[in-house]
Structure formats: C-alpha cells, structure tokens
Short mmCIF file of C-alpha atoms and ligand atoms in Angstrom, two decimals:
data_model
loop_
_atom_site.label_atom_id
_atom_site.label_comp_id
_atom_site.label_asym_id
_atom_site.label_seq_id
_atom_site.Cartn_x
_atom_site.Cartn_y
_atom_site.Cartn_z
CA MET A 1 -33.29 134.43 94.13
CA ARG A 2 -32.89 138.11 93.55
CA LYS A 3 -35.75 140.30 92.40
CA ASN A 4 -36.17 142.74 89.55
CA ILE A 5 -36.95 146.17 90.91
CA VAL A 6 -37.78 149.50 89.31
CA ALA A 7 -37.83 152.43 91.75
CA GLY A 8 -38.76 156.01 90.91
CA ASN A 9 -36.87 158.69 92.81
CA TRP A 10 -39.00 161.80 92.53
CA LYS A 11 -36.40 163.99 94.29
CA MET A 12 -37.71 167.46 95.29
CA ASN A 13 -40.53 167.46 92.74
CA ASN A 14 -44.34 167.50 92.95
CA ASP A 15 -46.51 169.23 95.54
CA LEU A 16 -49.53 167.45 97.02
CA ALA A 17 -51.86 167.95 94.04
CA GLN A 18 -49.15 166.94 91.57
CA THR A 19 -48.30 163.89 93.65
CA GLN A 20 -51.93 162.80 93.67
CA ALA A 21 -52.23 163.36 89.93
CA LEU A 22 -49.09 161.37 89.14
CA ILE A 23 -50.22 158.56 91.41
CA SER A 24 -53.57 158.31 89.59
CA ASP A 25 -51.69 158.21 86.29
CA LEU A 26 -49.43 155.47 87.64
CA VAL A 27 -52.36 153.41 88.86
CA GLU A 28 -53.86 153.63 85.38
CA GLN A 29 -50.67 152.23 83.89
CA THR A 30 -50.28 149.42 86.43
CA GLN A 31 -50.46 145.91 85.10
CA THR A 32 -48.87 142.70 86.25
CA SER A 33 -45.20 143.10 85.71
CA ASN A 34 -42.03 141.13 86.25
CA ALA A 35 -40.59 143.78 88.51
CA GLU A 36 -41.31 145.16 91.96
CA VAL A 37 -42.32 148.80 91.53
CA MET A 38 -41.51 151.55 94.03
CA ILE A 39 -41.88 155.32 94.12
CA ALA A 40 -40.19 157.83 96.42
CA PRO A 41 -42.17 161.07 96.74
CA THR A 42 -41.07 163.90 99.07
CA PHE A 43 -41.52 163.54 102.83
CA THR A 44 -44.60 165.80 102.91
CA ASN A 45 -46.39 163.57 100.40
CA LEU A 46 -45.43 160.15 101.73
CA TYR A 47 -48.50 159.71 103.90
CA SER A 48 -51.02 160.56 101.20
CA ALA A 49 -49.09 158.39 98.72
CA CYS A 50 -49.17 155.46 101.15
CA GLU A 51 -52.92 155.91 101.64
CA ALA A 52 -53.59 156.16 97.91
CA LEU A 53 -51.50 153.09 97.04
CA ARG A 54 -52.48 150.79 99.90
CA GLU A 55 -54.19 148.37 97.48
CA ALA A 56 -51.84 148.87 94.54
CA ASN A 57 -48.73 146.99 93.50
CA ILE A 58 -46.59 150.05 94.04
CA GLU A 59 -44.54 150.45 97.19
CA VAL A 60 -44.05 153.94 98.61
CA ILE A 61 -40.50 154.49 99.81
CA SER A 62 -38.51 157.35 101.33
CA GLN A 63 -35.67 159.31 99.73
CA ASN A 64 -33.74 159.66 102.98
CA MET A 65 -33.95 159.45 106.78
CA HIS A 66 -31.97 160.37 109.88
CA PHE A 67 -30.12 157.79 111.97
CA ALA A 68 -31.49 158.84 115.34
CA LYS A 69 -34.80 157.63 116.71
CA ASN A 70 -35.97 161.09 117.81
CA GLY A 71 -34.60 164.20 119.50
CA ALA A 72 -33.01 167.54 118.75
CA TYR A 73 -32.45 167.13 115.00
CA THR A 74 -34.39 170.03 113.50
CA GLY A 75 -35.78 169.24 110.07
CA GLU A 76 -35.06 165.53 110.15
CA ILE A 77 -37.23 162.38 109.92
CA SER A 78 -36.54 159.06 111.65
CA ALA A 79 -37.02 155.43 110.66
CA CYS A 80 -39.82 154.89 113.18
CA MET A 81 -41.69 157.92 111.84
CA LEU A 82 -41.49 156.46 108.35
CA LYS A 83 -42.57 153.04 109.60
CA SER A 84 -45.53 154.57 111.44
CA ILE A 85 -47.07 155.69 108.13
CA GLY A 86 -46.31 152.45 106.32
CA VAL A 87 -42.97 153.19 104.66
CA GLU A 88 -40.77 150.10 104.79
CA THR A 89 -37.93 150.98 102.42
CA VAL A 90 -35.52 153.92 102.32
CA ILE A 91 -33.04 155.20 99.74
CA LEU A 92 -29.69 155.99 101.37
CA GLY A 93 -26.48 157.43 99.96
CA HIS A 94 -27.85 159.08 96.85
CA SER A 95 -25.04 161.08 95.20
CA GLU A 96 -27.05 164.30 95.63
CA ARG A 97 -27.12 163.67 99.40
CA ARG A 98 -23.40 162.95 99.38
CA ALA A 99 -22.43 165.96 97.22
CA GLN A 100 -24.90 168.62 98.36
CA PHE A 101 -25.51 167.65 101.98
CA GLY A 102 -22.10 166.31 102.93
CA GLU A 103 -23.21 162.73 103.64
CA THR A 104 -20.10 160.63 104.24
CA ASP A 105 -19.63 156.86 104.23
CA ALA A 106 -19.40 156.99 108.04
CA LEU A 107 -22.71 158.84 108.37
CA LEU A 108 -24.29 156.46 105.88
CA ALA A 109 -23.14 153.47 107.91
CA GLU A 110 -25.07 154.93 110.87
CA LYS A 111 -28.16 155.45 108.74
CA VAL A 112 -27.87 151.90 107.40
CA ASN A 113 -27.71 150.56 110.96
CA ALA A 114 -30.74 152.58 112.03
CA ALA A 115 -32.80 151.42 109.05
CA LEU A 116 -31.94 147.78 109.67
CA GLU A 117 -32.68 148.05 113.40
CA ASN A 118 -36.15 149.20 112.36
CA ASN A 119 -36.53 146.30 109.93
CA MET A 120 -36.51 148.55 106.92
CA ARG A 121 -35.17 147.66 103.50
CA ILE A 122 -32.50 149.91 102.06
CA ILE A 123 -31.73 150.95 98.52
CA PHE A 124 -28.09 151.88 98.98
CA CYS A 125 -26.69 154.18 96.26
CA PHE A 126 -23.09 154.73 95.28
CA GLY A 127 -21.11 155.50 92.14
CA GLU A 128 -18.02 157.19 90.81
CA GLU A 129 -17.58 160.71 89.48
CA LEU A 130 -16.45 161.39 85.92
CA ASN A 131 -12.89 162.07 86.98
CA ASP A 132 -12.69 158.71 88.77
CA ARG A 133 -13.63 156.98 85.54
CA LYS A 134 -11.24 159.05 83.45
CA THR A 135 -8.39 158.13 85.80
CA ASP A 136 -9.46 154.48 85.85
CA ASN A 137 -10.23 154.66 89.55
CA HIS A 138 -13.96 153.83 89.32
CA PHE A 139 -13.69 150.27 90.62
CA ASN A 140 -11.71 151.41 93.67
CA VAL A 141 -14.15 154.21 94.44
CA VAL A 142 -17.19 151.94 94.22
CA LYS A 143 -15.56 149.23 96.29
CA GLY A 144 -14.63 151.80 98.95
CA GLN A 145 -18.16 153.20 99.15
CA ILE A 146 -19.67 149.73 99.59
CA LYS A 147 -17.02 148.57 102.04
CA ASN A 148 -17.11 151.67 104.24
CA ALA A 149 -20.87 151.82 104.65
CA LEU A 150 -21.91 148.16 104.46
CA PHE A 151 -19.12 145.68 105.17
CA HIS A 152 -19.54 145.88 108.94
CA LEU A 153 -22.91 144.16 108.47
CA PRO A 154 -23.47 140.48 109.17
CA GLU A 155 -24.44 138.28 106.24
CA SER A 156 -28.01 138.06 107.56
CA ALA A 157 -28.52 141.81 107.02
CA TRP A 158 -28.12 141.51 103.26
CA LYS A 159 -31.63 140.21 102.69
CA ASN A 160 -32.73 143.80 103.40
CA ILE A 161 -30.21 145.53 101.17
CA ILE A 162 -30.68 146.50 97.54
CA LEU A 163 -27.71 148.13 95.83
CA ALA A 164 -27.97 150.92 93.26
CA TYR A 165 -24.95 151.71 91.13
CA GLU A 166 -25.32 155.28 89.92
CA PRO A 167 -22.33 156.79 88.15
CA VAL A 168 -22.54 160.47 89.07
CA TRP A 169 -21.72 161.55 85.51
CA ALA A 170 -24.86 159.81 84.26
CA ILE A 171 -27.37 161.24 86.74
CA GLY A 172 -29.72 163.76 85.18
CA THR A 173 -27.27 164.37 82.34
CA GLY A 174 -28.89 162.33 79.59
CA GLU A 175 -25.62 160.45 79.35
CA THR A 176 -26.04 156.79 80.31
CA ALA A 177 -23.43 154.23 81.11
CA SER A 178 -23.44 151.81 78.20
CA PRO A 179 -25.09 148.47 78.98
CA GLU A 180 -21.57 146.99 78.85
CA GLN A 181 -20.21 149.52 81.36
CA ALA A 182 -23.15 148.84 83.67
CA GLN A 183 -22.71 145.08 83.38
CA GLU A 184 -18.96 145.33 83.97
CA MET A 185 -19.47 147.31 87.19
CA HIS A 186 -22.38 145.18 88.43
CA LYS A 187 -20.31 142.04 87.90
CA PHE A 188 -17.45 143.64 89.83
CA ILE A 189 -19.85 144.53 92.67
CA ARG A 190 -21.13 140.96 92.81
CA GLU A 191 -17.56 139.65 92.91
CA THR A 192 -16.77 142.08 95.73
CA LEU A 193 -19.77 140.74 97.66
CA ASP A 194 -18.75 137.17 96.90
CA ASN A 195 -15.24 137.76 98.30
CA LYS A 196 -16.63 139.14 101.53
CA TYR A 197 -19.85 137.17 102.09
CA GLY A 198 -19.79 134.23 99.71
CA VAL A 199 -21.54 133.37 96.51
CA ASP A 200 -25.04 132.84 97.93
CA THR A 201 -25.25 136.37 99.30
CA ALA A 202 -23.62 137.81 96.18
CA ASN A 203 -26.18 136.13 93.96
CA SER A 204 -29.17 137.06 96.09
CA VAL A 205 -28.63 140.85 96.24
CA SER A 206 -30.49 142.92 93.65
CA ILE A 207 -28.20 145.47 91.99
CA LEU A 208 -30.00 148.33 90.25
CA TYR A 209 -28.52 150.72 87.72
CA GLY A 210 -29.34 154.43 87.87
CA GLY A 211 -28.41 157.35 85.65
CA SER A 212 -30.54 158.57 82.74
CA VAL A 213 -32.51 155.35 82.32
CA LYS A 214 -35.26 156.10 79.79
CA PRO A 215 -37.87 154.05 77.91
CA ASN A 216 -35.54 153.82 74.92
CA ASN A 217 -32.53 152.38 76.76
CA ALA A 218 -34.06 150.43 79.67
CA LYS A 219 -34.52 147.15 77.83
CA GLU A 220 -30.90 146.89 76.76
CA ILE A 221 -29.55 147.84 80.19
CA PHE A 222 -31.93 145.46 82.03
CA SER A 223 -31.04 142.62 79.67
CA LYS A 224 -27.56 142.40 81.20
CA PRO A 225 -27.19 139.43 83.54
CA ASP A 226 -26.06 141.37 86.63
CA VAL A 227 -28.47 144.28 86.23
CA ASP A 228 -31.61 143.63 88.28
CA GLY A 229 -33.47 146.85 87.63
CA GLY A 230 -33.21 150.60 87.82
CA LEU A 231 -33.40 153.64 90.03
CA ILE A 232 -35.12 156.20 87.86
CA GLY A 233 -35.05 159.98 88.31
CA GLY A 234 -36.36 162.20 85.52
CA ALA A 235 -38.33 159.52 83.69
CA ALA A 236 -40.15 158.55 86.91
CA LEU A 237 -42.04 161.87 86.81
CA ASN A 238 -44.11 160.73 83.86
CA ALA A 239 -46.36 157.69 84.34
CA ILE A 240 -46.16 156.49 80.73
CA ASP A 241 -42.37 156.72 80.62
CA PHE A 242 -42.02 155.11 84.04
CA TYR A 243 -44.22 152.14 83.13
CA ALA A 244 -42.45 151.79 79.79
CA ILE A 245 -39.31 151.26 81.88
CA VAL A 246 -41.06 148.89 84.31
CA ASN A 247 -42.34 146.90 81.35
CA ALA A 248 -38.86 146.68 79.85
CA PHE A 249 -38.55 143.51 81.96
P1 LIG B 301 -31.93 160.32 86.40
O1 LIG B 301 -31.70 160.19 87.98
O2 LIG B 301 -32.70 159.10 85.96
O3 LIG B 301 -32.70 161.60 86.22
O4 LIG B 301 -30.58 160.38 85.78
C1 LIG B 301 -31.36 158.97 88.56
C2 LIG B 301 -31.20 159.14 90.05
O5 LIG B 301 -30.77 160.21 90.50
O6 LIG B 301 -31.49 158.21 90.82
#
C-alpha cells in the first residue's frame, strides 16, 4: 500500500554550517513517526548531509539532476553522481525549475527516464498556475503535465514514482489550497492513473500536496483520503515546524 511521506525542499537555502545546524536540530526532533521523512539540501551540502544522517530515519534527497550520465554539461549533476554519495531519490519538475529554468515536459521525461535507469525514486512535481484555476483549466493542465512526462512509462516503473501536486499559486505565498481543493485534485490524479494503468497502480502511488503547508494546516490537509503527505518549502527550514508537520500524521 502507499506510504505517507513528508519531504522538505530546502531550495537555495543554507550554507554548510547552516545545513549542519539544521540537521542537528532535526535529529533532536526525530521520533518514530507514521511518515517517511526526507530532506533536500543544496547540491554542495548533500554529501555532508548523507554522512550526518546515515543512521537516522531521514532520507537525503536531491532537488534536481541532469538527464545525461556525464559529459559537456557545465554546472550540472548526474544521477550516478548522486547515487555515488548515497542519494537515492530526486525531486523533478518543481515549478521553480519549470518557470525559472525553462524545464519542459519533454525535458522532464528525459530526466525521469535517467533517474529510473539509475534505480532512483522520483518525486515528480506539477501543478496549475492561478490563471488556469480561474479559467477552470486546472484539471487539464495537471493531466497534461502528468501525461507528457510520465505516461510513456511501463506500469512497473510506478513503484519508484511519488507524485507531488503543487498549485503554483500556493507555493511560498502563504495561500494554501483548501483541504477540499487538494482532495479534489488528488482524487482526479488517482482516477487519471487508474484510467491509464489500472486501479492497483493508482492506489499504490503516494500523492503529496505542496504549497504553504504549515504546522497549523498540515493535519487537516493530510486527513484527506487521497493526500499521502507533503512537499514542504518554507516550513522545512525550521526543525520544530517541520517535525510538527511530520507528526501531523
Ligand atoms: P512552500 O514551498 O511550502 O514554501 O510553499 C513548497 C514547495 O515549493 O515545494
């Protein structure tokens, strides 16, 4: 059955000393929880985070990667480089990558393939912009993003895919989708998966919600039947807030 997951996306925050300090704070907060816990520090801090958390129940994951194995791609990092330091999961398709770095569905499909070829798990992000919702186009947009980047995959690949619905208008804005809006979209996503891959796959994929999840709203959002956890930005930069969210399960 699907798992509950809470993943912290640190984005471009925290230098080495700050990363180490936040990790010690997180370790202090750790207790047995009903959710898998992950954090995504910046590339330069992944190795030290992996070393520091080797014995802890916190998985260190990457915020991005390139699709190629190696070569003339200045400034990029490959799946095998991540694997070589112990990173087994990568976030792909975050709206900031799409909007600020021009990542398209086609490029994301290549990254998805590369991650899977390297036996990595993927947290695949997608979500509509405010205007899509205002024009009642949000279901179409979300379906298109999933279809274009993931529907070429065989059913067997889905055991390594985690989905993260992140409405762009709710990211970093303090405005959250209501628990009902999240549930409605997550249910739609599961139906979309069911139509393509069947009910077993649809029911086994974890679908996270992301966009201004905070300690005061996590419980209500996570209580919805098709919401299996969260991808947390701002609140993941504080250990007490982050574990308040983890413990919302
Ligand atoms: P936020 O970010 O929690 O700060 O809204 C979520 C995300 O970007 O994944």
